[in-house]
Amino acid sequence: MIQNAISVVVGLILGLFTLIVSVIAVIEEAARKGLVALGIPHQVQTALLALLLLLLVVGSFRLFGRLFGVLIGVVLVALLLHALFAPETTAVAF
């Protein structure tokens, strides 16, 4: 039962991470197309997109940081409970 709970929480973490990365990729692609349409040189585009990526990553951690923390905390508590109540089983399958 605890292994199922751990698997669900890890799945939620991975799903949320995948969603965040997908949204960042869509925003980056739209920004790249906009910069090309404006005629901005490639080297300047790269610098601007790197800055945009940094801002998006920081923004996503500020938005979802607590949720990641809660989900990771749930996994750690579940692992602790598993270690306390089922010590004969040493491996946890994800």
mmCIF file of C-alpha atoms in Angstrom:
data_model
loop_
_atom_site.group_PDB
_atom_site.id
_atom_site.type_symbol
_atom_site.label_atom_id
_atom_site.label_comp_id
_atom_site.label_asym_id
_atom_site.label_seq_id
_atom_site.Cartn_x
_atom_site.Cartn_y
_atom_site.Cartn_z
ATOM 1 C CA MET A 1 0.000 0.000 0.000
ATOM 2 C CA ILE A 2 2.791 2.426 0.863
ATOM 3 C CA GLN A 3 4.583 1.517 -2.350
ATOM 4 C CA ASN A 4 1.440 2.449 -4.285
ATOM 5 C CA ALA A 5 1.250 5.804 -2.488
ATOM 6 C CA ILE A 6 4.914 6.478 -3.226
ATOM 7 C CA SER A 7 4.365 5.588 -6.875
ATOM 8 C CA VAL A 8 1.390 7.944 -7.124
ATOM 9 C CA VAL A 9 3.270 10.853 -5.565
ATOM 10 C CA VAL A 10 6.348 10.261 -7.726
ATOM 11 C CA GLY A 11 4.048 10.133 -10.749
ATOM 12 C CA LEU A 12 2.542 13.477 -9.727
ATOM 13 C CA ILE A 13 5.996 15.010 -9.346
ATOM 14 C CA LEU A 14 7.094 13.747 -12.756
ATOM 15 C CA GLY A 15 3.821 14.840 -14.363
ATOM 16 C CA LEU A 16 4.094 18.332 -12.904
ATOM 17 C CA PHE A 17 7.725 18.578 -14.000
ATOM 18 C CA THR A 18 6.790 17.469 -17.530
ATOM 19 C CA LEU A 19 3.975 20.015 -17.663
ATOM 20 C CA ILE A 20 6.280 22.835 -16.561
ATOM 21 C CA VAL A 21 8.963 21.902 -19.100
ATOM 22 C CA SER A 22 6.358 21.658 -21.886
ATOM 23 C CA VAL A 23 4.934 25.107 -21.119
ATOM 24 C CA ILE A 24 8.446 26.592 -20.997
ATOM 25 C CA ALA A 25 9.236 25.024 -24.397
ATOM 26 C CA VAL A 26 6.042 26.441 -25.947
ATOM 27 C CA ILE A 27 6.775 29.934 -24.595
ATOM 28 C CA GLU A 28 10.383 29.740 -25.807
ATOM 29 C CA GLU A 29 9.310 28.667 -29.305
ATOM 30 C CA ALA A 30 6.746 31.479 -29.518
ATOM 31 C CA ALA A 31 9.364 33.994 -28.378
ATOM 32 C CA ARG A 32 11.851 32.664 -30.962
ATOM 33 C CA LYS A 33 9.285 33.047 -33.756
ATOM 34 C CA GLY A 34 8.483 36.573 -32.570
ATOM 35 C CA LEU A 35 12.139 37.573 -32.519
ATOM 36 C CA VAL A 36 12.668 36.143 -36.023
ATOM 37 C CA ALA A 37 9.622 38.068 -37.260
ATOM 38 C CA LEU A 38 11.099 41.273 -35.836
ATOM 39 C CA GLY A 39 14.379 40.624 -37.677
ATOM 40 C CA ILE A 40 16.596 40.478 -34.594
ATOM 41 C CA PRO A 41 20.044 38.923 -35.278
ATOM 42 C CA HIS A 42 20.630 35.317 -34.189
ATOM 43 C CA GLN A 43 23.233 36.138 -31.516
ATOM 44 C CA VAL A 44 20.947 38.683 -29.869
ATOM 45 C CA GLN A 45 18.062 36.183 -30.070
ATOM 46 C CA THR A 46 20.160 33.602 -28.244
ATOM 47 C CA ALA A 47 20.996 36.049 -25.445
ATOM 48 C CA LEU A 48 17.384 37.189 -25.080
ATOM 49 C CA LEU A 49 16.056 33.621 -25.116
ATOM 50 C CA ALA A 50 18.609 32.545 -22.496
ATOM 51 C CA LEU A 51 17.416 35.406 -20.281
ATOM 52 C CA LEU A 52 13.780 34.447 -20.904
ATOM 53 C CA LEU A 53 14.527 30.816 -20.047
ATOM 54 C CA LEU A 54 16.193 31.848 -16.791
ATOM 55 C CA LEU A 55 13.184 33.997 -15.878
ATOM 56 C CA LEU A 56 10.755 31.177 -16.719
ATOM 57 C CA VAL A 57 12.683 28.656 -14.612
ATOM 58 C CA VAL A 58 12.841 31.020 -11.640
ATOM 59 C CA GLY A 59 9.148 31.836 -12.051
ATOM 60 C CA SER A 60 8.161 28.184 -12.186
ATOM 61 C CA PHE A 61 10.112 27.402 -9.011
ATOM 62 C CA ARG A 62 8.472 30.342 -7.274
ATOM 63 C CA LEU A 63 5.030 29.183 -8.414
ATOM 64 C CA PHE A 64 5.417 25.453 -7.876
ATOM 65 C CA GLY A 65 8.208 25.276 -5.290
ATOM 66 C CA ARG A 66 5.910 24.660 -2.350
ATOM 67 C CA LEU A 67 3.979 22.006 -4.241
ATOM 68 C CA PHE A 68 7.206 20.195 -5.115
ATOM 69 C CA GLY A 69 8.259 20.462 -1.486
ATOM 70 C CA VAL A 70 4.980 19.022 -0.240
ATOM 71 C CA LEU A 71 5.058 16.156 -2.745
ATOM 72 C CA ILE A 72 8.671 15.313 -1.942
ATOM 73 C CA GLY A 73 7.841 15.488 1.772
ATOM 74 C CA VAL A 74 4.984 13.026 1.269
ATOM 75 C CA VAL A 75 7.349 10.628 -0.507
ATOM 76 C CA LEU A 76 9.882 10.878 2.331
ATOM 77 C CA VAL A 77 7.222 10.287 4.995
ATOM 78 C CA ALA A 78 5.913 7.288 3.055
ATOM 79 C CA LEU A 79 9.458 5.902 2.805
ATOM 80 C CA LEU A 80 9.895 6.408 6.557
ATOM 81 C CA LEU A 81 6.626 4.613 7.304
ATOM 82 C CA HIS A 82 7.629 1.814 4.962
ATOM 83 C CA ALA A 83 10.987 1.464 6.714
ATOM 84 C CA LEU A 84 9.335 1.462 10.151
ATOM 85 C CA PHE A 85 6.482 -0.944 9.493
ATOM 86 C CA ALA A 86 8.004 -3.233 6.861
ATOM 87 C CA PRO A 87 11.712 -3.497 7.719
ATOM 88 C CA GLU A 88 12.064 -6.947 6.128
ATOM 89 C CA THR A 89 11.403 -5.440 2.701
ATOM 90 C CA THR A 90 14.427 -3.330 1.858
ATOM 91 C CA ALA A 91 13.716 -2.346 -1.752
ATOM 92 C CA VAL A 92 11.041 0.120 -2.829
ATOM 93 C CA ALA A 93 10.051 -0.168 -6.501
ATOM 94 C CA PHE A 94 9.137 3.025 -8.318
#
